[in-house]
């Protein structure tokens, strides 16, 4: 590809291209217009399409309520929730209105909104601005939950999400915004619901998303020096997730680690663990392991945040435990 963009600018480019390609697309949220968003992700759009990007009041329920109504009327809203922690304020609009509409009307109506929200720890934002919220929404049939990791994925999956008629929760990790990677200049789509095998291996499978993916690669490099071959899978879509790719990998390696930034209790790692136990238990030669944060809010103090969040050493230690089992 040759051309490199940051994760944040890849999302910005996807928004620009979709605004130019489809006049039904519009953007709304807190400070998204003239200011360009709290993280600068919508910058440059107000100058081109001032009537299709709107600053809203500080009301997540109003942002999502307006978006649901507009989508039912045939528009393609892309609302931004500044921090994913505040999705609880508009939980009803997302889970009861958007997610259930298609089912309620037997496919004759849909609510094709793409909700962008910033999640994750690592930059000392403390308790109310650092949560990973995938697991809050996995239990909502009809809602698609997407967690892109690379700039290439972020652009291609956002375009696919906006084009989809399903409501999509598009979760962006704040510590990835400045990470650069190769991105095609033209508009392209990456299919939703398909996992990516990031690295082939034969001894252990690690399933990891967003910032945990980089830690998984570093752990795999360390384990390779010890003669252990690690396979890495990025699920990309957290729900509905790609069972087939994960099951095939477990059948090959017999060992699996689920690397999840959020708390262990009730996380997406717990769902994948249950699925593996139910469907491919006979292939396992060691217990399923989860590497997660502690069951705690994310602290503000740097030393405490690092203690609560899962680290590279935790992954390496767990790899060694599985190989010694």
GROMACS .gro file of C-alpha atoms in nm:
model
  325
    1UNK     CA    1   0.000   0.000   0.000
    2UNK     CA    2   0.280   0.240   0.085
    3UNK     CA    3   0.071   0.523   0.237
    4UNK     CA    4   0.050   0.550   0.616
    5UNK     CA    5  -0.221   0.716   0.822
    6UNK     CA    6  -0.288   0.726   1.192
    7UNK     CA    7  -0.584   0.531   1.330
    8UNK     CA    8  -0.764   0.858   1.401
    9UNK     CA    9  -0.703   1.003   1.055
   10UNK     CA   10  -0.810   0.675   0.891
   11UNK     CA   11  -1.147   0.716   1.064
   12UNK     CA   12  -1.156   1.082   0.958
   13UNK     CA   13  -1.091   0.983   0.596
   14UNK     CA   14  -1.368   0.722   0.606
   15UNK     CA   15  -1.610   0.986   0.734
   16UNK     CA   16  -1.508   1.233   0.463
   17UNK     CA   17  -1.547   0.971   0.192
   18UNK     CA   18  -1.887   0.851   0.313
   19UNK     CA   19  -2.014   1.208   0.348
   20UNK     CA   20  -1.909   1.268  -0.012
   21UNK     CA   21  -2.053   0.942  -0.143
   22UNK     CA   22  -2.394   0.939   0.027
   23UNK     CA   23  -2.594   1.254   0.100
   24UNK     CA   24  -2.802   1.063   0.356
   25UNK     CA   25  -2.501   1.042   0.589
   26UNK     CA   26  -2.482   1.306   0.862
   27UNK     CA   27  -2.284   1.344   1.184
   28UNK     CA   28  -2.395   1.470   1.524
   29UNK     CA   29  -2.252   1.485   1.872
   30UNK     CA   30  -2.087   1.704   2.132
   31UNK     CA   31  -1.841   1.951   1.973
   32UNK     CA   32  -1.812   1.750   1.651
   33UNK     CA   33  -1.871   2.039   1.406
   34UNK     CA   34  -1.653   2.352   1.426
   35UNK     CA   35  -1.423   2.202   1.689
   36UNK     CA   36  -1.386   1.873   1.502
   37UNK     CA   37  -1.451   1.652   1.804
   38UNK     CA   38  -1.269   1.611   2.134
   39UNK     CA   39  -1.003   1.398   1.963
   40UNK     CA   40  -1.011   1.578   1.627
   41UNK     CA   41  -1.169   1.285   1.443
   42UNK     CA   42  -1.437   1.492   1.264
   43UNK     CA   43  -1.212   1.784   1.172
   44UNK     CA   44  -1.257   1.934   0.826
   45UNK     CA   45  -1.611   1.804   0.780
   46UNK     CA   46  -1.796   2.117   0.897
   47UNK     CA   47  -1.605   2.327   0.641
   48UNK     CA   48  -1.730   2.102   0.358
   49UNK     CA   49  -2.079   2.007   0.478
   50UNK     CA   50  -2.191   2.260   0.742
   51UNK     CA   51  -2.555   2.151   0.713
   52UNK     CA   52  -2.479   1.782   0.768
   53UNK     CA   53  -2.273   1.790   1.088
   54UNK     CA   54  -2.437   1.919   1.405
   55UNK     CA   55  -2.315   2.009   1.752
   56UNK     CA   56  -2.562   1.885   2.011
   57UNK     CA   57  -2.640   1.953   2.372
   58UNK     CA   58  -2.459   1.745   2.633
   59UNK     CA   59  -2.729   1.478   2.621
   60UNK     CA   60  -2.639   1.131   2.499
   61UNK     CA   61  -3.003   1.023   2.510
   62UNK     CA   62  -3.096   1.315   2.282
   63UNK     CA   63  -2.813   1.230   2.041
   64UNK     CA   64  -2.922   0.867   2.010
   65UNK     CA   65  -3.293   0.945   2.016
   66UNK     CA   66  -3.257   1.187   1.725
   67UNK     CA   67  -3.037   0.935   1.540
   68UNK     CA   68  -3.292   0.655   1.575
   69UNK     CA   69  -3.571   0.874   1.441
   70UNK     CA   70  -3.362   0.995   1.148
   71UNK     CA   71  -3.259   0.639   1.057
   72UNK     CA   72  -3.620   0.520   1.054
   73UNK     CA   73  -3.692   0.802   0.809
   74UNK     CA   74  -3.416   0.683   0.574
   75UNK     CA   75  -3.110   0.885   0.676
   76UNK     CA   76  -2.772   0.740   0.782
   77UNK     CA   77  -2.677   0.903   1.114
   78UNK     CA   78  -2.325   0.869   1.254
   79UNK     CA   79  -2.356   0.993   1.614
   80UNK     CA   80  -2.044   1.036   1.826
   81UNK     CA   81  -2.050   0.960   2.197
   82UNK     CA   82  -1.741   1.135   2.328
   83UNK     CA   83  -1.656   0.863   2.582
   84UNK     CA   84  -1.805   0.513   2.574
   85UNK     CA   85  -1.853   0.522   2.950
   86UNK     CA   86  -2.151   0.753   2.888
   87UNK     CA   87  -2.333   0.507   2.663
   88UNK     CA   88  -2.522   0.411   2.977
   89UNK     CA   89  -2.704   0.745   2.952
   90UNK     CA   90  -2.851   0.642   2.614
   91UNK     CA   91  -2.868   0.268   2.684
   92UNK     CA   92  -3.243   0.254   2.627
   93UNK     CA   93  -3.228   0.422   2.286
   94UNK     CA   94  -2.954   0.187   2.172
   95UNK     CA   95  -3.073  -0.145   2.310
   96UNK     CA   96  -3.453  -0.107   2.310
   97UNK     CA   97  -3.508   0.125   2.014
   98UNK     CA   98  -3.227   0.075   1.762
   99UNK     CA   99  -3.142  -0.291   1.820
  100UNK     CA  100  -3.499  -0.426   1.828
  101UNK     CA  101  -3.662  -0.226   1.549
  102UNK     CA  102  -3.586  -0.462   1.261
  103UNK     CA  103  -3.719  -0.760   1.459
  104UNK     CA  104  -4.032  -0.574   1.570
  105UNK     CA  105  -4.124  -0.482   1.212
  106UNK     CA  106  -4.023  -0.818   1.058
  107UNK     CA  107  -3.750  -0.663   0.846
  108UNK     CA  108  -3.973  -0.393   0.696
  109UNK     CA  109  -3.807  -0.119   0.900
  110UNK     CA  110  -3.454  -0.080   1.028
  111UNK     CA  111  -3.242   0.158   1.232
  112UNK     CA  112  -2.913   0.185   1.047
  113UNK     CA  113  -2.713   0.408   1.281
  114UNK     CA  114  -2.338   0.387   1.338
  115UNK     CA  115  -2.254   0.498   1.691
  116UNK     CA  116  -1.889   0.598   1.726
  117UNK     CA  117  -1.758   0.593   2.083
  118UNK     CA  118  -1.414   0.619   2.241
  119UNK     CA  119  -1.316   0.354   2.494
  120UNK     CA  120  -1.024   0.208   2.687
  121UNK     CA  121  -0.760   0.298   2.942
  122UNK     CA  122  -0.393   0.374   2.920
  123UNK     CA  123  -0.381   0.755   2.910
  124UNK     CA  124  -0.474   0.829   3.273
  125UNK     CA  125  -0.834   0.941   3.212
  126UNK     CA  126  -0.957   0.782   3.536
  127UNK     CA  127  -1.279   0.606   3.628
  128UNK     CA  128  -1.539   0.779   3.408
  129UNK     CA  129  -1.340   0.796   3.083
  130UNK     CA  130  -1.152   0.464   3.060
  131UNK     CA  131  -1.399   0.175   3.044
  132UNK     CA  132  -1.407  -0.096   2.779
  133UNK     CA  133  -1.776  -0.148   2.716
  134UNK     CA  134  -1.805  -0.428   2.456
  135UNK     CA  135  -1.947  -0.665   2.712
  136UNK     CA  136  -2.222  -0.423   2.815
  137UNK     CA  137  -2.376  -0.466   2.472
  138UNK     CA  138  -2.295  -0.825   2.368
  139UNK     CA  139  -2.619  -0.939   2.529
  140UNK     CA  140  -2.827  -0.728   2.289
  141UNK     CA  141  -2.943  -0.926   1.983
  142UNK     CA  142  -2.976  -0.698   1.682
  143UNK     CA  143  -2.686  -0.471   1.779
  144UNK     CA  144  -2.348  -0.513   1.606
  145UNK     CA  145  -2.039  -0.437   1.819
  146UNK     CA  146  -1.718  -0.358   1.629
  147UNK     CA  147  -1.368  -0.303   1.774
  148UNK     CA  148  -1.112  -0.221   1.501
  149UNK     CA  149  -0.745  -0.238   1.593
  150UNK     CA  150  -0.541  -0.110   1.297
  151UNK     CA  151  -0.586   0.205   1.086
  152UNK     CA  152  -0.663  -0.019   0.786
  153UNK     CA  153  -0.938  -0.196   0.980
  154UNK     CA  154  -1.072   0.129   1.125
  155UNK     CA  155  -1.134   0.286   0.784
  156UNK     CA  156  -1.267  -0.023   0.607
  157UNK     CA  157  -1.492  -0.136   0.890
  158UNK     CA  158  -1.636   0.212   0.949
  159UNK     CA  159  -1.736   0.234   0.583
  160UNK     CA  160  -1.898  -0.111   0.606
  161UNK     CA  161  -2.076  -0.012   0.926
  162UNK     CA  162  -2.222   0.309   0.779
  163UNK     CA  163  -2.338   0.125   0.467
  164UNK     CA  164  -2.504  -0.145   0.677
  165UNK     CA  165  -2.873  -0.124   0.766
  166UNK     CA  166  -2.799  -0.267   1.111
  167UNK     CA  167  -2.729  -0.052   1.417
  168UNK     CA  168  -2.354  -0.067   1.478
  169UNK     CA  169  -2.164   0.031   1.792
  170UNK     CA  170  -1.820   0.126   1.658
  171UNK     CA  171  -1.573   0.135   1.948
  172UNK     CA  172  -1.245   0.322   1.897
  173UNK     CA  173  -0.958   0.287   2.143
  174UNK     CA  174  -0.813   0.622   2.245
  175UNK     CA  175  -0.455   0.497   2.278
  176UNK     CA  176  -0.462   0.383   1.915
  177UNK     CA  177  -0.553   0.722   1.766
  178UNK     CA  178  -0.191   0.818   1.693
  179UNK     CA  179  -0.076   0.470   1.586
  180UNK     CA  180   0.008   0.467   1.214
  181UNK     CA  181  -0.038   0.194   0.957
  182UNK     CA  182  -0.086   0.144   0.585
  183UNK     CA  183  -0.427   0.255   0.456
  184UNK     CA  184  -0.561   0.259   0.101
  185UNK     CA  185  -0.655   0.606  -0.024
  186UNK     CA  186  -0.961   0.489  -0.214
  187UNK     CA  187  -1.283   0.388  -0.043
  188UNK     CA  188  -1.287   0.019   0.058
  189UNK     CA  189  -1.486  -0.209   0.284
  190UNK     CA  190  -1.379  -0.473   0.534
  191UNK     CA  191  -1.659  -0.722   0.600
  192UNK     CA  192  -1.819  -0.716   0.943
  193UNK     CA  193  -1.849  -1.045   1.139
  194UNK     CA  194  -1.516  -1.185   1.011
  195UNK     CA  195  -1.214  -1.239   1.237
  196UNK     CA  196  -0.858  -1.199   1.111
  197UNK     CA  197  -0.578  -1.449   1.176
  198UNK     CA  198  -0.300  -1.201   1.249
  199UNK     CA  199  -0.027  -1.459   1.298
  200UNK     CA  200  -0.012  -1.830   1.225
  201UNK     CA  201   0.096  -2.064   1.505
  202UNK     CA  202   0.067  -2.421   1.628
  203UNK     CA  203   0.100  -2.429   2.009
  204UNK     CA  204  -0.121  -2.156   2.161
  205UNK     CA  205  -0.401  -1.935   2.029
  206UNK     CA  206  -0.436  -1.581   2.162
  207UNK     CA  207  -0.758  -1.394   2.082
  208UNK     CA  208  -0.699  -1.022   2.138
  209UNK     CA  209  -0.852  -0.688   2.047
  210UNK     CA  210  -0.729  -0.330   2.020
  211UNK     CA  211  -0.435  -0.252   2.254
  212UNK     CA  212  -0.418  -0.615   2.368
  213UNK     CA  213  -0.333  -0.717   2.011
  214UNK     CA  214   0.005  -0.542   2.026
  215UNK     CA  215   0.076  -0.711   2.359
  216UNK     CA  216  -0.019  -1.045   2.202
  217UNK     CA  217   0.235  -0.995   1.922
  218UNK     CA  218   0.507  -0.902   2.171
  219UNK     CA  219   0.423  -1.207   2.383
  220UNK     CA  220   0.436  -1.425   2.071
  221UNK     CA  221   0.783  -1.292   1.989
  222UNK     CA  222   0.905  -1.372   2.341
  223UNK     CA  223   0.754  -1.721   2.332
  224UNK     CA  224   0.905  -1.788   1.988
  225UNK     CA  225   1.250  -1.752   2.145
  226UNK     CA  226   1.146  -2.029   2.385
  227UNK     CA  227   1.036  -2.254   2.098
  228UNK     CA  228   0.662  -2.190   2.136
  229UNK     CA  229   0.452  -2.102   1.831
  230UNK     CA  230   0.165  -1.862   1.902
  231UNK     CA  231  -0.133  -1.801   1.674
  232UNK     CA  232  -0.305  -1.462   1.710
  233UNK     CA  233  -0.666  -1.384   1.617
  234UNK     CA  234  -0.823  -1.040   1.606
  235UNK     CA  235  -1.203  -1.092   1.623
  236UNK     CA  236  -1.267  -0.737   1.491
  237UNK     CA  237  -1.644  -0.778   1.535
  238UNK     CA  238  -1.716  -0.866   1.897
  239UNK     CA  239  -2.082  -0.946   1.829
  240UNK     CA  240  -2.193  -1.135   1.630
  241UNK     CA  241  -1.846  -1.290   1.644
  242UNK     CA  242  -1.674  -1.530   1.406
  243UNK     CA  243  -1.701  -1.869   1.579
  244UNK     CA  244  -1.559  -2.067   1.289
  245UNK     CA  245  -1.217  -1.898   1.280
  246UNK     CA  246  -1.172  -1.930   1.657
  247UNK     CA  247  -1.284  -2.294   1.666
  248UNK     CA  248  -1.050  -2.393   1.384
  249UNK     CA  249  -0.760  -2.231   1.565
  250UNK     CA  250  -0.841  -2.409   1.893
  251UNK     CA  251  -0.861  -2.739   1.704
  252UNK     CA  252  -0.512  -2.671   1.570
  253UNK     CA  253  -0.334  -2.549   1.884
  254UNK     CA  254  -0.530  -2.710   2.171
  255UNK     CA  255  -0.458  -2.411   2.396
  256UNK     CA  256  -0.623  -2.068   2.407
  257UNK     CA  257  -0.581  -1.736   2.587
  258UNK     CA  258  -0.851  -1.469   2.567
  259UNK     CA  259  -0.681  -1.131   2.609
  260UNK     CA  260  -0.940  -0.874   2.710
  261UNK     CA  261  -0.869  -0.526   2.844
  262UNK     CA  262  -1.194  -0.499   3.040
  263UNK     CA  263  -1.281  -0.668   3.372
  264UNK     CA  264  -1.294  -1.048   3.380
  265UNK     CA  265  -1.644  -1.099   3.522
  266UNK     CA  266  -1.900  -1.123   3.244
  267UNK     CA  267  -1.659  -1.010   2.973
  268UNK     CA  268  -1.651  -1.108   2.606
  269UNK     CA  269  -1.374  -1.348   2.704
  270UNK     CA  270  -1.622  -1.533   2.924
  271UNK     CA  271  -1.861  -1.573   2.628
  272UNK     CA  272  -1.586  -1.708   2.403
  273UNK     CA  273  -1.470  -1.939   2.680
  274UNK     CA  274  -1.821  -2.083   2.716
  275UNK     CA  275  -1.854  -2.126   2.339
  276UNK     CA  276  -1.521  -2.310   2.317
  277UNK     CA  277  -1.610  -2.535   2.611
  278UNK     CA  278  -1.946  -2.621   2.455
  279UNK     CA  279  -1.838  -2.668   2.095
  280UNK     CA  280  -1.472  -2.775   2.075
  281UNK     CA  281  -1.389  -2.903   2.423
  282UNK     CA  282  -1.246  -3.228   2.284
  283UNK     CA  283  -0.960  -3.038   2.116
  284UNK     CA  284  -0.835  -2.873   2.435
  285UNK     CA  285  -0.521  -3.005   2.601
  286UNK     CA  286  -0.509  -2.734   2.871
  287UNK     CA  287  -0.761  -2.509   3.050
  288UNK     CA  288  -0.897  -2.200   2.876
  289UNK     CA  289  -0.724  -1.892   3.018
  290UNK     CA  290  -0.835  -1.529   3.033
  291UNK     CA  291  -0.596  -1.236   3.072
  292UNK     CA  292  -0.802  -0.933   3.172
  293UNK     CA  293  -0.801  -0.627   3.392
  294UNK     CA  294  -0.889  -0.664   3.757
  295UNK     CA  295  -1.255  -0.636   3.849
  296UNK     CA  296  -1.209  -0.272   3.942
  297UNK     CA  297  -1.281   0.072   3.801
  298UNK     CA  298  -0.978   0.212   3.618
  299UNK     CA  299  -0.779   0.425   3.867
  300UNK     CA  300  -0.634   0.767   3.790
  301UNK     CA  301  -0.288   0.721   3.942
  302UNK     CA  302  -0.052   0.584   3.671
  303UNK     CA  303   0.096   0.311   3.890
  304UNK     CA  304  -0.251   0.194   3.992
  305UNK     CA  305  -0.389   0.204   3.637
  306UNK     CA  306  -0.098  -0.011   3.519
  307UNK     CA  307  -0.163  -0.252   3.806
  308UNK     CA  308  -0.533  -0.289   3.720
  309UNK     CA  309  -0.496  -0.320   3.342
  310UNK     CA  310  -0.355  -0.639   3.184
  311UNK     CA  311   0.011  -0.616   3.087
  312UNK     CA  312   0.255  -0.798   2.860
  313UNK     CA  313   0.403  -0.989   3.155
  314UNK     CA  314   0.058  -1.131   3.235
  315UNK     CA  315   0.028  -1.271   2.882
  316UNK     CA  316   0.376  -1.420   2.880
  317UNK     CA  317   0.324  -1.579   3.222
  318UNK     CA  318  -0.004  -1.734   3.106
  319UNK     CA  319   0.156  -1.871   2.788
  320UNK     CA  320   0.420  -2.044   2.997
  321UNK     CA  321   0.160  -2.185   3.234
  322UNK     CA  322  -0.032  -2.338   2.944
  323UNK     CA  323   0.279  -2.495   2.797
  324UNK     CA  324   0.371  -2.645   3.136
  325UNK     CA  325   0.022  -2.783   3.203
   0.00000   0.00000   0.00000
